[in-house]
Tab-separated table of C-alpha atoms in Angstrom:
chain	number	residue	atom	x	y	z
A	1	VAL	CA	138.513	104.880	49.238
A	2	ASN	CA	138.442	101.833	51.480
A	3	VAL	CA	141.357	99.812	50.296
A	4	ALA	CA	144.570	101.343	49.043
A	5	ALA	CA	147.770	99.816	47.802
A	6	ALA	CA	150.292	100.803	50.455
A	7	SER	CA	153.202	99.368	48.519
A	8	GLY	CA	153.671	97.080	45.571
A	9	HIS	CA	152.548	94.015	47.539
A	10	GLU	CA	150.671	95.375	50.527
A	11	ALA	CA	147.211	96.841	50.946
A	12	GLU	CA	145.757	99.038	53.678
A	13	MET	CA	142.146	99.110	54.768
A	14	SER	CA	140.038	101.364	57.031
A	15	LEU	CA	137.201	99.992	59.131
A	16	SER	CA	134.682	101.367	61.595
A	17	VAL	CA	133.368	98.690	63.949
A	18	LEU	CA	131.026	99.446	66.877
A	19	GLY	CA	132.491	102.930	67.246
A	20	THR	CA	136.153	101.972	66.934
A	21	THR	CA	138.105	102.983	63.837
A	22	PHE	CA	140.759	100.589	62.569
A	23	VAL	CA	143.455	100.779	59.964
A	24	VAL	CA	144.643	97.358	58.837
A	25	GLN	CA	148.080	97.335	57.235
A	26	GLY	CA	150.343	94.876	55.515
A	27	LEU	CA	147.668	92.753	53.830
A	28	THR	CA	148.569	90.787	50.765
A	29	PRO	CA	146.311	91.616	47.811
A	30	ALA	CA	144.551	88.257	48.157
A	31	ASP	CA	143.953	88.736	51.892
A	32	ALA	CA	142.769	92.296	51.289
A	33	ALA	CA	140.216	91.126	48.744
A	34	ARG	CA	138.891	88.415	51.074
A	35	THR	CA	138.803	90.797	54.047
A	36	GLN	CA	137.007	93.427	51.993
A	37	THR	CA	134.296	90.896	51.155
A	38	LEU	CA	133.891	89.641	54.716
A	39	LEU	CA	134.023	93.026	56.424
A	40	ALA	CA	132.165	95.007	53.747
A	41	PRO	CA	129.598	96.470	56.213
A	42	PHE	CA	132.449	98.069	58.177
A	43	LEU	CA	134.578	99.548	55.384
A	44	THR	CA	134.964	103.266	55.758
A	45	HIS	CA	136.898	106.187	54.363
A	46	ALA	CA	140.587	106.262	55.153
A	47	THR	CA	141.335	107.866	58.485
A	48	THR	CA	144.635	109.403	59.480
A	49	GLU	CA	144.115	108.929	63.211
A	50	PRO	CA	142.506	105.529	63.747
A	51	ASP	CA	141.773	104.265	67.244
A	52	VAL	CA	143.598	101.022	66.485
A	53	VAL	CA	146.214	99.989	63.926
A	54	VAL	CA	146.377	96.272	63.154
A	55	ARG	CA	149.355	95.114	61.129
A	56	GLN	CA	149.842	91.818	59.352
A	57	ASP	CA	153.470	90.792	58.780
A	58	ALA	CA	154.578	87.820	56.752
A	59	ASN	CA	157.548	85.913	58.104
A	60	GLU	CA	159.322	82.597	57.589
A	61	ALA	CA	156.954	80.794	59.934
A	62	GLY	CA	153.823	82.239	58.356
A	63	TRP	CA	152.229	85.473	59.551
A	64	THR	CA	151.812	87.631	62.649
A	65	LEU	CA	148.986	90.037	63.440
A	66	SER	CA	149.524	92.731	66.028
A	67	GLY	CA	147.445	95.632	67.248
A	68	GLY	CA	144.875	96.642	69.818
A	69	GLY	CA	146.859	94.887	72.523
A	70	GLU	CA	146.791	91.565	70.685
A	71	THR	CA	149.464	89.544	68.913
A	72	VAL	CA	148.440	86.438	66.990
A	73	SER	CA	150.592	84.204	64.794
A	74	GLY	CA	149.881	81.375	62.404
A	75	GLY	CA	151.531	79.217	59.831
A	76	SER	CA	148.846	78.656	57.252
A	77	ARG	CA	147.963	81.448	54.819
A	78	VAL	CA	144.342	80.331	54.844
A	79	SER	CA	144.054	81.153	58.561
A	80	ALA	CA	145.353	84.744	58.250
A	81	VAL	CA	142.065	86.413	57.300
A	82	PRO	CA	139.930	84.557	59.885
A	83	ALA	CA	142.494	85.576	62.505
A	84	LEU	CA	142.250	89.205	61.408
A	85	VAL	CA	138.458	89.093	61.587
A	86	ALA	CA	138.695	87.570	65.070
A	87	VAL	CA	141.117	90.252	66.293
A	88	VAL	CA	138.951	93.081	64.946
A	89	ASN	CA	135.910	91.468	66.602
A	90	ARG	CA	137.580	91.099	70.004
A	91	VAL	CA	139.092	94.581	70.010
A	92	ALA	CA	135.844	96.223	68.859
A	93	LEU	CA	133.821	94.442	71.551
A	94	LYS	CA	136.413	95.303	74.182
A	95	ARG	CA	136.320	98.990	73.285
A	96	THR	CA	132.657	99.576	72.501
A	97	ALA	CA	130.550	101.948	74.588
A	98	LEU	CA	127.444	99.904	73.704
A	99	LEU	CA	126.208	97.234	76.093
A	100	ALA	CA	127.281	94.052	74.297
A	101	VAL	CA	125.846	90.619	75.105
A	102	HIS	CA	127.118	87.385	73.532
A	103	ALA	CA	124.154	86.384	71.348
A	104	GLY	CA	122.787	85.517	67.952
A	105	VAL	CA	120.472	88.267	66.717
A	106	VAL	CA	118.048	88.611	63.785
A	107	SER	CA	115.126	90.911	63.030
A	108	ARG	CA	112.091	91.463	60.850
A	109	GLY	CA	110.720	94.956	60.300
A	110	GLY	CA	112.531	96.368	63.298
A	111	ALA	CA	111.433	93.616	65.726
A	112	VAL	CA	114.569	91.971	67.101
A	113	LEU	CA	114.909	88.399	68.301
A	114	ALA	CA	118.048	87.532	70.294
A	115	PHE	CA	119.349	84.312	71.810
A	116	PRO	CA	122.138	84.948	74.292
A	117	CYS	CA	124.449	81.984	74.866
A	118	PRO	CA	128.159	81.151	75.101
A	119	SER	CA	130.484	80.085	72.302
A	120	GLY	CA	129.543	76.645	71.052
A	121	GLY	CA	125.951	77.104	72.187
A	122	GLY	CA	124.532	76.943	68.673
A	123	LYS	CA	123.758	80.629	68.137
A	124	SER	CA	125.580	81.027	64.811
A	125	THR	CA	123.946	77.945	63.310
A	126	LEU	CA	120.486	79.050	64.418
A	127	THR	CA	121.240	82.557	63.139
A	128	GLY	CA	122.253	81.120	59.768
A	129	ALA	CA	119.128	78.980	59.561
A	130	LEU	CA	116.950	82.025	60.322
A	131	LEU	CA	118.738	84.076	57.669
A	132	GLN	CA	118.000	81.358	55.135
A	133	ARG	CA	114.315	81.802	55.999
A	134	GLY	CA	114.515	85.501	55.135
A	135	ALA	CA	115.231	87.063	58.533
A	136	GLU	CA	117.312	90.231	58.571
A	137	TYR	CA	120.863	89.840	59.840
A	138	VAL	CA	121.833	91.748	62.972
A	139	SER	CA	124.712	89.633	64.367
A	140	ASP	CA	125.850	86.090	65.128
A	141	GLU	CA	128.089	87.382	67.912
A	142	ALA	CA	126.666	90.211	69.967
A	143	LEU	CA	123.421	91.882	70.934
A	144	CYS	CA	124.593	95.508	71.062
A	145	ILE	CA	122.376	98.008	72.849
A	146	ASP	CA	122.663	101.776	72.745
A	147	ARG	CA	122.844	102.886	76.370
A	148	ALA	CA	121.024	106.164	75.656
A	149	THR	CA	118.062	104.876	73.646
A	150	GLY	CA	117.818	101.153	74.404
A	151	ASP	CA	117.779	100.494	70.653
A	152	VAL	CA	119.654	97.525	69.219
A	153	VAL	CA	122.649	98.355	67.014
A	154	ALA	CA	123.417	95.968	64.153
A	155	TYR	CA	126.815	94.279	64.244
A	156	PRO	CA	126.806	92.309	60.970
A	157	LYS	CA	130.170	90.570	61.201
A	158	PRO	CA	130.682	87.558	58.922
A	159	VAL	CA	128.743	84.511	60.087
A	160	ALA	CA	131.135	81.981	61.666
A	161	LEU	CA	130.108	78.343	61.278
A	162	SER	CA	131.657	74.983	62.018
A	163	THR	CA	132.023	72.577	59.118
A	164	TRP	CA	129.054	70.582	60.475
A	165	SER	CA	126.905	73.698	60.742
A	166	ALA	CA	127.786	74.886	57.251
A	167	SER	CA	127.000	71.471	55.806
A	168	ARG	CA	123.656	71.357	57.630
A	169	LEU	CA	122.808	74.725	56.091
A	170	GLY	CA	123.856	73.511	52.648
A	171	LEU	CA	126.809	75.881	52.308
A	172	GLU	CA	130.082	75.400	50.481
A	173	THR	CA	132.758	74.031	52.849
A	174	SER	CA	135.856	74.081	50.701
A	175	THR	CA	138.519	75.318	53.129
A	176	GLN	CA	140.321	73.289	55.777
A	177	GLU	CA	139.619	75.774	58.556
A	178	PRO	CA	137.735	74.461	61.608
A	179	GLU	CA	135.599	77.624	61.549
A	180	LEU	CA	134.256	78.984	58.271
A	181	LEU	CA	133.322	82.606	57.624
A	182	TYR	CA	130.490	83.678	55.351
A	183	PRO	CA	129.241	87.148	54.433
A	184	ALA	CA	125.612	87.201	55.564
A	185	GLY	CA	124.562	87.666	51.935
A	186	ASP	CA	125.846	84.147	51.185
A	187	LEU	CA	123.027	82.855	53.410
A	188	GLY	CA	120.466	85.018	51.632
A	189	ALA	CA	120.231	87.406	54.556
A	190	ALA	CA	118.161	90.534	54.245
A	191	VAL	CA	119.467	93.777	55.732
A	192	PRO	CA	117.472	95.698	58.360
A	193	GLU	CA	115.728	98.642	56.700
A	194	ALA	CA	117.668	101.881	57.159
A	195	GLY	CA	116.014	104.345	59.498
A	196	VAL	CA	113.825	101.759	61.227
A	197	PRO	CA	114.819	101.480	64.908
A	198	LEU	CA	115.700	97.973	66.010
A	199	ARG	CA	113.843	97.089	69.212
A	200	LEU	CA	114.301	93.904	71.232
A	201	ARG	CA	110.999	92.004	71.136
A	202	HIS	CA	111.888	88.344	71.723
A	203	ILE	CA	114.595	86.687	73.830
A	204	LEU	CA	115.283	82.961	73.580
A	205	ARG	CA	116.998	80.599	75.959
A	206	LEU	CA	118.393	77.703	73.948
A	207	GLU	CA	118.427	74.123	75.163
A	208	ARG	CA	119.364	71.155	73.015
A	209	ARG	CA	116.944	68.242	73.364
A	210	GLU	CA	116.158	65.378	71.044
A	211	GLY	CA	112.786	65.361	69.384
A	212	GLU	CA	110.472	67.949	67.901
A	213	PRO	CA	111.380	71.583	68.610
A	214	ARG	CA	109.279	73.238	71.267
A	215	LEU	CA	108.808	76.827	72.419
A	216	THR	CA	107.621	77.612	75.921
A	217	SER	CA	107.048	81.090	77.292
A	218	LEU	CA	109.069	82.109	80.339
A	219	PRO	CA	108.733	84.983	82.798
A	220	SER	CA	110.534	88.054	81.457
A	221	SER	CA	112.591	88.333	84.620
A	222	VAL	CA	114.660	85.261	83.733
A	223	ALA	CA	116.127	87.188	80.799
A	224	VAL	CA	117.665	89.721	83.183
A	225	ALA	CA	120.031	87.098	84.564
A	226	GLN	CA	120.575	85.631	81.099
A	227	LEU	CA	121.653	88.938	79.553
A	228	LEU	CA	123.890	89.853	82.482
A	229	ARG	CA	125.513	86.411	82.492
A	230	HIS	CA	126.422	86.612	78.818
A	231	SER	CA	127.400	90.282	78.743
A	232	PHE	CA	130.874	91.197	77.489
A	233	ASN	CA	131.111	94.524	79.252
A	234	HIS	CA	128.378	95.269	81.811
A	235	PHE	CA	131.051	95.522	84.519
A	236	HIS	CA	132.220	98.858	83.077
A	237	GLU	CA	128.950	100.356	84.287
A	238	PRO	CA	127.184	97.689	86.369
A	239	ARG	CA	124.262	99.690	87.764
A	240	GLY	CA	123.520	101.386	84.442
A	241	SER	CA	123.748	98.041	82.642
A	242	PHE	CA	121.328	96.389	85.079
A	243	GLU	CA	118.835	99.225	84.590
A	244	LEU	CA	119.278	99.159	80.806
A	245	ILE	CA	118.706	95.414	80.709
A	246	GLY	CA	115.499	95.878	82.692
A	247	GLN	CA	114.410	98.585	80.242
A	248	VAL	CA	114.882	96.377	77.173
A	249	VAL	CA	113.567	93.167	78.766
A	250	ARG	CA	110.237	94.611	79.996
A	251	PRO	CA	108.568	94.897	76.571
A	252	ALA	CA	110.113	91.650	75.280
A	253	ALA	CA	108.671	88.147	75.307
A	254	VAL	CA	110.985	85.479	76.688
A	255	TRP	CA	110.992	81.913	75.413
A	256	LEU	CA	112.678	78.594	76.038
A	257	LEU	CA	113.529	76.908	72.737
A	258	GLU	CA	114.174	73.190	73.093
A	259	TYR	CA	115.465	71.773	69.832
A	260	ASP	CA	117.766	69.292	68.232
A	261	ASP	CA	118.001	70.308	64.593
A	262	PRO	CA	118.775	74.015	63.997
A	263	VAL	CA	116.846	74.150	60.719
A	264	GLU	CA	113.693	72.810	62.398
A	265	GLY	CA	114.287	75.085	65.381
A	266	ALA	CA	114.581	78.104	63.091
A	267	ALA	CA	111.288	77.264	61.395
A	268	LEU	CA	109.543	77.338	64.764
A	269	VAL	CA	111.305	80.474	65.984
A	270	ASP	CA	110.583	82.333	62.756
A	271	GLU	CA	106.870	82.136	63.602
A	272	LEU	CA	107.549	84.591	66.437
A	273	LEU	CA	108.674	87.221	63.942
A	274	THR	CA	106.284	86.386	61.139
A	275	PRO	CA	102.678	87.441	61.766
A	276	ALA	CA	100.204	84.640	61.109
A	277	ASP	CA	98.105	84.883	57.980
A	278	PRO	CA	94.758	86.277	59.229
A	279	GLY	CA	92.945	83.829	56.947
A	280	SER	CA	94.869	80.861	58.280
A	281	SER	CA	93.387	78.455	60.802
A	282	GLY	CA	96.696	78.337	62.615
A	283	GLU	CA	97.172	74.732	61.635
A	284	GLY	CA	100.824	73.944	61.271
A	285	ARG	CA	101.942	76.436	63.882
A	286	HIS	CA	103.589	74.790	66.843
A	287	LEU	CA	103.942	77.502	69.424
A	288	VAL	CA	103.409	76.297	72.940
A	289	GLU	CA	102.602	79.154	75.264
A	290	GLU	CA	102.772	78.307	78.921
A	291	THR	CA	103.536	80.428	81.901
A	292	PRO	CA	105.095	78.305	84.616
B	1	VAL	CA	115.552	90.248	108.655
B	2	GLY	CA	117.696	92.549	106.486
B	3	PRO	CA	117.988	95.313	105.509
B	4	PRO	CA	119.413	94.869	101.985
B	5	ALA	CA	123.203	95.014	101.686
B	6	PRO	CA	124.557	98.406	100.567
B	7	GLY	CA	124.581	98.882	96.808
B	8	VAL	CA	122.112	96.110	95.995
B	9	GLU	CA	119.934	97.027	93.016
B	10	GLU	CA	116.447	95.674	92.535
B	11	MET	CA	114.162	95.652	89.523
B	12	GLU	CA	110.522	94.648	89.348
B	13	ILE	CA	109.195	93.084	86.153
B	14	GLY	CA	105.600	91.937	86.433
B	15	ASP	CA	105.268	90.645	89.986
B	16	GLU	CA	108.810	89.309	90.107
B	17	ILE	CA	111.915	91.008	91.441
B	18	SER	CA	115.452	90.635	90.133
B	19	LEU	CA	118.314	91.559	92.455
B	20	TYR	CA	121.806	92.574	91.404
B	21	ASN	CA	124.832	93.100	93.602
B	22	PRO	CA	127.428	95.103	91.628
B	23	ALA	CA	130.067	94.355	94.263
B	24	THR	CA	129.904	90.611	93.602
B	25	ASP	CA	128.330	90.688	90.104
B	26	GLN	CA	125.668	88.286	91.358
B	27	VAL	CA	122.112	88.349	90.092
B	28	LEU	CA	119.165	86.637	91.729
B	29	VAL	CA	115.796	86.258	89.982
B	30	LEU	CA	112.964	85.790	92.473
B	31	ASN	CA	109.636	84.167	91.830
B	32	ALA	CA	106.493	85.922	93.037
B	33	THR	CA	106.598	84.373	96.532
B	34	ALA	CA	110.300	85.041	97.066
B	35	SER	CA	109.669	88.595	95.827
B	36	ASP	CA	107.132	89.050	98.629
B	37	VAL	CA	109.690	87.778	101.145
B	38	TRP	CA	112.261	90.233	99.778
B	39	ARG	CA	109.876	93.188	100.079
B	40	LEU	CA	109.509	92.415	103.793
B	41	SER	CA	113.255	91.836	104.340
B	42	ASP	CA	113.737	95.492	105.165
B	43	GLY	CA	115.320	95.319	108.607
B	44	GLU	CA	111.972	96.143	110.176
B	45	HIS	CA	110.460	92.650	110.311
B	46	THR	CA	111.544	89.471	112.098
B	47	LEU	CA	111.372	86.104	110.365
B	48	GLU	CA	108.283	85.206	112.355
B	49	GLU	CA	106.582	88.468	111.374
B	50	ILE	CA	107.292	87.828	107.705
B	51	VAL	CA	105.900	84.299	108.033
B	52	SER	CA	102.801	85.625	109.753
B	53	LYS	CA	102.162	88.365	107.190
B	54	LEU	CA	102.570	86.042	104.212
B	55	ALA	CA	100.493	83.277	105.770
B	56	SER	CA	97.734	85.823	106.234
B	57	ALA	CA	98.141	87.195	102.696
B	58	TYR	CA	98.092	83.744	101.113
B	59	ALA	CA	95.338	82.485	103.474
B	60	VAL	CA	97.384	79.475	104.607
B	61	ASP	CA	98.671	78.432	108.013
B	62	ALA	CA	102.087	79.664	109.171
B	63	ASP	CA	103.653	76.220	109.169
B	64	THR	CA	102.982	75.940	105.448
B	65	VAL	CA	105.024	79.018	104.524
B	66	HIS	CA	107.658	78.877	107.288
B	67	ALA	CA	110.066	76.608	105.448
B	68	ASP	CA	109.760	78.557	102.179
B	69	VAL	CA	110.334	81.905	103.876
B	70	GLY	CA	113.315	80.524	105.792
B	71	ALA	CA	114.831	79.115	102.596
B	72	ALA	CA	114.323	82.394	100.725
B	73	VAL	CA	115.927	84.451	103.477
B	74	ALA	CA	118.835	81.995	103.650
B	75	SER	CA	119.390	82.304	99.905
B	76	PHE	CA	119.343	86.120	100.125
B	77	ARG	CA	121.948	86.018	102.892
B	78	GLU	CA	124.094	83.361	101.230
B	79	ALA	CA	124.284	85.415	98.029
B	80	GLY	CA	125.193	88.564	99.945
B	81	PHE	CA	122.002	90.494	99.293
B	82	LEU	CA	121.154	91.071	102.967
B	83	GLN	CA	123.168	92.689	105.735
């Protein structure tokens, strides 16, 4: 039982996100239904001793969310669920024992492609464009790595897009929110096959540049600095994180993607994950492999 | 030149070395030449000895590599990777 009516007008929900268990209380039925759709991959059985309790309270000014050391308020009902999703995301990333790096992440058949970059760097839009091409969804927020195995752990939070990004991807943009949330299924995303380990195989550095998209190979060592720079939590265990990053970077190919349009960029990047047809002449592929 | 500052971690990928100083959270990615300079920055070699060894290894005259070696050592020191 994931969602229960806690009172006549409130619902309660249990979540498990990156190893942290949450109970969310005080949701209106409408907010509970929306949250259940967006956070479906994280719904879990009710727990009596959650790590974090997040409570939503309605008040005259609007609503307040509190829990996990955070308090957030807003006036518009439409912003309540995105705020809840954001709080759960921040608290889960703050608490996780996994090495977490700010990145967009997709996969095909267990081979993971990640593009670490800061907020506003275009990772969610590129993630969305890759999902529309049939890539499996891992995360638009964090590359999460198991410290014991080096395997990637999926963190399939809802895809967060600006109005421009959503329009470019041909998605419905009906709300007034500056950032729109979509379950990955709305973009046609596939889900990584259960039981298949996710291994980091490609790392991209993104640079926006007008003109045709272009991929250039880079030395693997540059990804060490890139992953450390965009890590959320390496400082909890700096030496171990540095060694872990080296372990996952060594077998990976590192690329510079220069692009302007995310849909065109995704088409080029998808070639890295999609084996060429053996009968094809290669015409139409635009990979540029150079080692500086 | 050197030795490395206490606690500095190094990692070799291919022929390139990445350095990490947990105390300052700084990371330095070295190209192949700078990696060679780092390997000799062990507290056992002077700057001139490093220049001489690399000039010999690369089969160039010492003047050609002197500026590059000096710049690499300066960057190691500036970023706190050398004592």
